CSV table of C-alpha atoms and ligand atoms in Angstrom, one decimal:
chain,number,residue,atom,x,y,z
A,1,UNK,CA,21.2,67.1,25.9
A,2,UNK,CA,19.7,69.2,23.1
A,3,UNK,CA,22.1,71.5,21.3
A,4,UNK,CA,21.2,74.2,18.8
A,5,UNK,CA,24.6,75.9,19.1
A,6,UNK,CA,27.1,73.2,18.5
A,7,UNK,CA,29.0,73.4,15.2
A,8,UNK,CA,29.7,69.7,14.7
A,9,UNK,CA,32.1,70.3,11.8
A,10,UNK,CA,34.2,72.5,14.1
A,11,UNK,CA,34.0,70.0,16.9
A,12,UNK,CA,35.2,67.2,14.7
A,13,UNK,CA,38.0,69.4,13.2
A,14,UNK,CA,39.1,70.4,16.7
A,15,UNK,CA,39.9,66.7,17.5
A,16,UNK,CA,41.5,66.1,14.0
A,17,UNK,CA,38.7,64.1,12.6
A,18,UNK,CA,37.3,64.5,9.1
A,19,UNK,CA,33.7,65.7,9.1
A,20,UNK,CA,32.2,62.7,7.2
A,21,UNK,CA,28.5,62.6,6.6
A,22,UNK,CA,28.1,59.7,9.0
A,23,UNK,CA,30.0,61.3,11.8
A,24,UNK,CA,28.0,64.5,11.4
A,25,UNK,CA,24.8,62.4,11.3
A,26,UNK,CA,25.6,60.7,14.6
A,27,UNK,CA,26.4,64.1,16.3
A,28,UNK,CA,23.3,65.7,14.8
A,29,UNK,CA,21.1,62.9,16.1
A,30,UNK,CA,22.6,63.2,19.6
A,31,UNK,CA,22.4,67.0,19.6
A,32,UNK,CA,18.8,66.9,18.3
A,33,UNK,CA,17.6,64.9,21.3
A,34,UNK,CA,16.8,66.1,24.7
A,35,UNK,CA,17.9,62.8,26.3
A,36,UNK,CA,20.8,60.4,25.8
A,37,UNK,CA,20.1,57.6,23.3
A,38,UNK,CA,21.2,54.0,22.9
A,39,UNK,CA,23.3,52.9,19.9
A,40,UNK,CA,20.2,51.2,18.6
A,41,UNK,CA,18.1,54.4,18.8
A,42,UNK,CA,20.8,56.3,16.9
A,43,UNK,CA,21.0,53.6,14.3
A,44,UNK,CA,17.2,53.6,13.8
A,45,UNK,CA,17.1,57.3,13.4
A,46,UNK,CA,20.0,57.4,10.9
A,47,UNK,CA,18.7,54.5,8.9
A,48,UNK,CA,15.5,56.4,8.1
A,49,UNK,CA,17.4,59.1,6.3
A,50,UNK,CA,20.1,57.1,4.5
A,51,UNK,CA,22.1,54.0,4.4
A,52,UNK,CA,24.3,53.2,7.3
A,53,UNK,CA,24.9,49.9,9.0
A,54,UNK,CA,24.9,49.1,12.7
A,55,UNK,CA,28.6,48.3,12.8
A,56,UNK,CA,29.4,51.8,11.4
A,57,UNK,CA,27.3,53.4,14.0
A,58,UNK,CA,29.1,51.5,16.8
A,59,UNK,CA,32.5,52.4,15.3
A,60,UNK,CA,31.7,56.0,15.0
A,61,UNK,CA,30.4,56.1,18.6
A,62,UNK,CA,33.6,54.4,19.9
A,63,UNK,CA,35.7,56.9,18.0
A,64,UNK,CA,33.7,60.0,19.2
A,65,UNK,CA,33.8,58.7,22.8
A,66,UNK,CA,37.5,58.2,22.5
A,67,UNK,CA,38.0,61.7,21.2
A,68,UNK,CA,35.8,63.2,23.9
A,69,UNK,CA,33.0,64.5,21.8
A,70,UNK,CA,30.4,62.0,23.0
A,71,UNK,CA,29.9,60.6,26.4
A,72,UNK,CA,29.0,57.0,27.0
A,73,UNK,CA,26.8,56.7,30.0
A,74,UNK,CA,26.4,53.4,31.9
A,75,UNK,CA,22.9,52.3,32.7
A,76,UNK,CA,24.0,49.8,35.4
A,77,UNK,CA,23.3,46.9,33.1
A,78,UNK,CA,25.1,45.9,29.9
A,79,UNK,CA,23.5,48.7,27.9
A,80,UNK,CA,24.9,52.1,27.4
A,81,UNK,CA,23.4,55.5,26.4
A,82,UNK,CA,25.2,58.2,24.5
A,83,UNK,CA,25.0,61.9,24.6
A,84,UNK,CA,27.0,64.9,23.5
A,85,UNK,CA,29.9,65.3,25.9
A,86,UNK,CA,30.0,68.5,27.9
A,87,UNK,CA,31.6,71.3,25.9
A,88,UNK,CA,31.5,75.1,25.7
A,89,UNK,CA,27.8,75.0,25.1
A,90,UNK,CA,26.7,72.6,27.8
A,91,UNK,CA,27.9,71.9,31.3
A,92,UNK,CA,28.4,68.5,32.8
A,93,UNK,CA,25.1,67.3,34.4
A,94,UNK,CA,23.7,64.2,36.2
A,95,UNK,CA,21.4,61.7,34.5
A,96,UNK,CA,18.3,59.9,35.6
A,97,UNK,CA,17.9,56.3,34.6
A,98,UNK,CA,14.5,54.6,34.8
A,99,UNK,CA,15.0,51.0,35.8
A,100,UNK,CA,11.5,50.1,34.3
A,101,UNK,CA,11.6,51.5,30.8
A,102,UNK,CA,15.3,52.0,30.4
A,103,UNK,CA,15.0,55.6,29.4
A,104,UNK,CA,17.7,58.0,30.4
A,105,UNK,CA,17.1,61.7,31.0
A,106,UNK,CA,19.4,64.7,31.4
A,107,UNK,CA,19.0,66.5,34.7
A,108,UNK,CA,19.6,70.2,35.2
A,109,UNK,CA,23.3,70.8,36.0
A,110,UNK,CA,22.4,72.5,39.2
A,111,UNK,CA,20.0,69.8,40.4
A,112,UNK,CA,22.7,67.7,42.0
A,113,UNK,CA,26.1,69.3,42.8
A,114,UNK,CA,29.1,67.1,43.0
A,115,UNK,CA,32.1,69.0,44.4
A,116,UNK,CA,34.8,67.7,42.2
A,117,UNK,CA,37.1,70.7,43.1
A,118,UNK,CA,37.2,69.5,46.7
A,119,UNK,CA,37.9,66.0,45.6
A,120,UNK,CA,40.7,67.1,43.2
A,121,UNK,CA,42.4,68.8,46.1
A,122,UNK,CA,42.7,65.6,48.1
A,123,UNK,CA,42.8,62.9,45.4
A,124,UNK,CA,46.4,62.0,44.4
A,125,UNK,CA,45.6,60.8,40.9
A,126,UNK,CA,44.1,62.4,37.8
A,127,UNK,CA,40.4,62.8,37.4
A,128,UNK,CA,39.2,63.0,33.8
A,129,UNK,CA,35.5,62.6,34.2
A,130,UNK,CA,32.8,62.3,36.8
A,131,UNK,CA,29.6,60.5,35.9
A,132,UNK,CA,26.6,60.9,38.1
A,133,UNK,CA,23.6,58.6,37.5
A,134,UNK,CA,20.4,58.7,39.6
A,135,UNK,CA,18.4,55.4,39.3
A,136,UNK,CA,14.7,55.1,39.9
A,137,UNK,CA,11.4,54.9,38.2
A,138,UNK,CA,10.3,57.7,35.9
A,139,UNK,CA,7.0,59.6,36.1
A,140,UNK,CA,5.5,57.7,33.2
A,141,UNK,CA,6.3,54.3,34.7
A,142,UNK,CA,5.1,55.2,38.2
A,143,UNK,CA,1.5,55.8,37.0
B,1,ZN,ZN1,10.3,54.7,32.9
B,2,ZN,ZN1,22.8,64.5,29.4
């Protein structure tokens, strides 16, 4: 999900992480895109503007997912996509995954409502996160 409002330095600081150039770079790439990206996409974008290696990108993603700044979205296969985690500027939303081209898109938060409040009332454990993925074929692939 695109974000023009997020202050990445403040987000990192809020979870006690130093705002290193590489961490800011990863967050900026994610926030500058309208759809979630694979680790490879993120690496390719960052590599164009500087020197970063693939392992560093994976490590940063793991760390940011762990601290709740980035969400890791499963594609149903072995691949994952990454996007900015919901925060004050963006609400949790479902994603659409195209089984043909592997592209993931953010859907409008209101397009598919999941009533987690009702679930929380009856579920005895703790719910941290709900991931909703809609699978199918995107409009480009259906042509
Ligand atoms: Zn597609
Ligand atoms: Zn999204």
